Amino acid sequence: MAVTNVGRGADSDVHIFYSRVLTFEDSLYLPEFLGNVLAHELTHSLQGVARHSSEGLMKAVWSVGDRAEMFRGPLPFAAEDLDLLRAHFQSEMSPAPTLVATW
């Protein structure tokens, strides 16, 4: 459905193969499905690592049960995915070093 070439920040390329997304079997829920695909790939970009989880949004392949769950709301993140996202945002939000003149 999609691929992310993981780099660092703006160096990550996210590609969604919309023609593949359109093959999703239930077009009524296509927006929810596409939203989860986008969230999955953007998370790869933010985490900066090429990895998948055993459950939740960052699974490599979603099961029928996962796809049914995403129609009730977005798929959840696994704990390790939340840790990677927190680490990314903490590094992005840390203050820039300040220069102090010494005499």
mmCIF file of C-alpha atoms in Angstrom:
data_model
loop_
_atom_site.group_PDB
_atom_site.id
_atom_site.type_symbol
_atom_site.label_atom_id
_atom_site.label_comp_id
_atom_site.label_asym_id
_atom_site.label_seq_id
_atom_site.Cartn_x
_atom_site.Cartn_y
_atom_site.Cartn_z
ATOM 1 C CA MET A 1 0.000 0.000 0.000
ATOM 2 C CA ALA A 2 2.860 2.363 0.815
ATOM 3 C CA VAL A 3 6.544 2.678 1.596
ATOM 4 C CA THR A 4 8.720 5.105 3.531
ATOM 5 C CA ASN A 5 12.401 5.536 2.794
ATOM 6 C CA VAL A 6 13.529 6.260 6.314
ATOM 7 C CA GLY A 7 16.013 9.068 6.660
ATOM 8 C CA ARG A 8 16.040 11.755 9.261
ATOM 9 C CA GLY A 9 13.186 14.234 9.429
ATOM 10 C CA ALA A 10 12.732 15.922 6.061
ATOM 11 C CA ASP A 11 14.976 13.302 4.447
ATOM 12 C CA SER A 12 12.286 10.617 4.772
ATOM 13 C CA ASP A 13 10.279 9.967 1.627
ATOM 14 C CA VAL A 14 6.718 8.679 2.060
ATOM 15 C CA HIS A 15 5.061 7.098 -0.980
ATOM 16 C CA ILE A 16 1.419 6.029 -0.945
ATOM 17 C CA PHE A 17 0.382 3.746 -3.806
ATOM 18 C CA TYR A 18 -3.167 5.016 -4.114
ATOM 19 C CA SER A 19 -4.045 2.499 -6.830
ATOM 20 C CA ARG A 20 -3.305 -0.250 -4.286
ATOM 21 C CA VAL A 21 -5.273 1.523 -1.553
ATOM 22 C CA LEU A 22 -8.254 1.652 -3.922
ATOM 23 C CA THR A 23 -8.256 -2.159 -4.066
ATOM 24 C CA PHE A 24 -9.386 -2.197 -0.422
ATOM 25 C CA GLU A 25 -12.471 -4.407 -0.318
ATOM 26 C CA ASP A 26 -14.880 -2.040 1.452
ATOM 27 C CA SER A 27 -14.960 1.356 -0.283
ATOM 28 C CA LEU A 28 -17.374 2.724 2.341
ATOM 29 C CA TYR A 29 -14.473 2.737 4.822
ATOM 30 C CA LEU A 30 -11.775 3.824 2.366
ATOM 31 C CA PRO A 31 -11.128 7.154 4.176
ATOM 32 C CA GLU A 32 -10.468 5.361 7.486
ATOM 33 C CA PHE A 33 -8.243 2.814 5.769
ATOM 34 C CA LEU A 34 -6.258 5.502 3.927
ATOM 35 C CA GLY A 35 -5.915 7.490 7.161
ATOM 36 C CA ASN A 36 -4.363 4.490 8.904
ATOM 37 C CA VAL A 37 -2.018 3.877 5.955
ATOM 38 C CA LEU A 38 -0.887 7.525 6.077
ATOM 39 C CA ALA A 39 -0.477 7.461 9.872
ATOM 40 C CA HIS A 40 1.578 4.249 9.607
ATOM 41 C CA GLU A 41 3.961 5.703 7.032
ATOM 42 C CA LEU A 42 4.305 9.092 8.727
ATOM 43 C CA THR A 43 5.133 7.274 11.962
ATOM 44 C CA HIS A 44 7.984 5.476 10.171
ATOM 45 C CA SER A 45 9.266 8.872 9.092
ATOM 46 C CA LEU A 46 9.025 10.370 12.594
ATOM 47 C CA GLN A 47 10.530 7.343 14.331
ATOM 48 C CA GLY A 48 13.441 7.366 11.901
ATOM 49 C CA VAL A 49 13.766 3.573 11.929
ATOM 50 C CA ALA A 50 12.578 0.844 9.589
ATOM 51 C CA ARG A 51 10.725 -1.483 11.959
ATOM 52 C CA HIS A 52 7.292 -2.941 12.549
ATOM 53 C CA SER A 53 5.431 -3.918 15.699
ATOM 54 C CA SER A 54 3.638 -7.135 16.501
ATOM 55 C CA GLU A 55 0.386 -5.243 17.129
ATOM 56 C CA GLY A 56 -1.444 -2.013 16.405
ATOM 57 C CA LEU A 57 -0.926 0.662 13.787
ATOM 58 C CA MET A 58 2.680 -0.261 13.087
ATOM 59 C CA LYS A 59 2.118 -3.930 12.177
ATOM 60 C CA ALA A 60 3.667 -4.897 8.837
ATOM 61 C CA VAL A 61 0.412 -6.508 7.653
ATOM 62 C CA TRP A 62 -2.986 -5.770 9.124
ATOM 63 C CA SER A 63 -5.312 -8.717 9.745
ATOM 64 C CA VAL A 64 -9.033 -8.757 8.981
ATOM 65 C CA GLY A 65 -9.592 -7.999 12.679
ATOM 66 C CA ASP A 66 -7.225 -5.026 12.530
ATOM 67 C CA ARG A 67 -9.056 -3.621 9.513
ATOM 68 C CA ALA A 68 -12.399 -4.046 11.288
ATOM 69 C CA GLU A 69 -10.996 -2.281 14.372
ATOM 70 C CA MET A 70 -9.828 0.748 12.378
ATOM 71 C CA PHE A 71 -13.429 1.496 11.405
ATOM 72 C CA ARG A 72 -14.306 2.034 15.063
ATOM 73 C CA GLY A 73 -11.342 4.401 15.451
ATOM 74 C CA PRO A 74 -7.672 4.621 14.591
ATOM 75 C CA LEU A 75 -5.505 1.620 15.369
ATOM 76 C CA PRO A 76 -3.538 2.123 18.600
ATOM 77 C CA PHE A 77 0.217 2.431 18.918
ATOM 78 C CA ALA A 78 2.155 -0.322 20.663
ATOM 79 C CA ALA A 79 4.133 0.821 23.727
ATOM 80 C CA GLU A 80 7.481 0.664 21.902
ATOM 81 C CA ASP A 81 6.114 2.867 19.114
ATOM 82 C CA LEU A 82 5.017 5.491 21.626
ATOM 83 C CA ASP A 83 8.504 5.398 23.178
ATOM 84 C CA LEU A 84 10.123 6.002 19.774
ATOM 85 C CA LEU A 85 7.747 8.871 19.009
ATOM 86 C CA ARG A 86 8.366 10.457 22.414
ATOM 87 C CA ALA A 87 12.121 10.201 21.856
ATOM 88 C CA HIS A 88 11.757 11.889 18.472
ATOM 89 C CA PHE A 89 9.696 14.774 19.819
ATOM 90 C CA GLN A 90 11.897 15.238 22.883
ATOM 91 C CA SER A 91 14.955 15.594 20.657
ATOM 92 C CA GLU A 92 13.088 17.982 18.337
ATOM 93 C CA MET A 93 11.784 20.098 21.203
ATOM 94 C CA SER A 94 14.972 20.329 23.237
ATOM 95 C CA PRO A 95 16.234 23.880 23.373
ATOM 96 C CA ALA A 96 19.080 24.895 21.121
ATOM 97 C CA PRO A 97 22.381 25.416 22.911
ATOM 98 C CA THR A 98 23.029 29.001 23.890
ATOM 99 C CA LEU A 99 26.354 30.717 23.476
ATOM 100 C CA VAL A 100 27.699 32.422 26.521
ATOM 101 C CA ALA A 101 30.514 34.926 26.177
ATOM 102 C CA THR A 102 33.315 34.471 28.667
ATOM 103 C CA TRP A 103 35.770 37.273 29.407
#
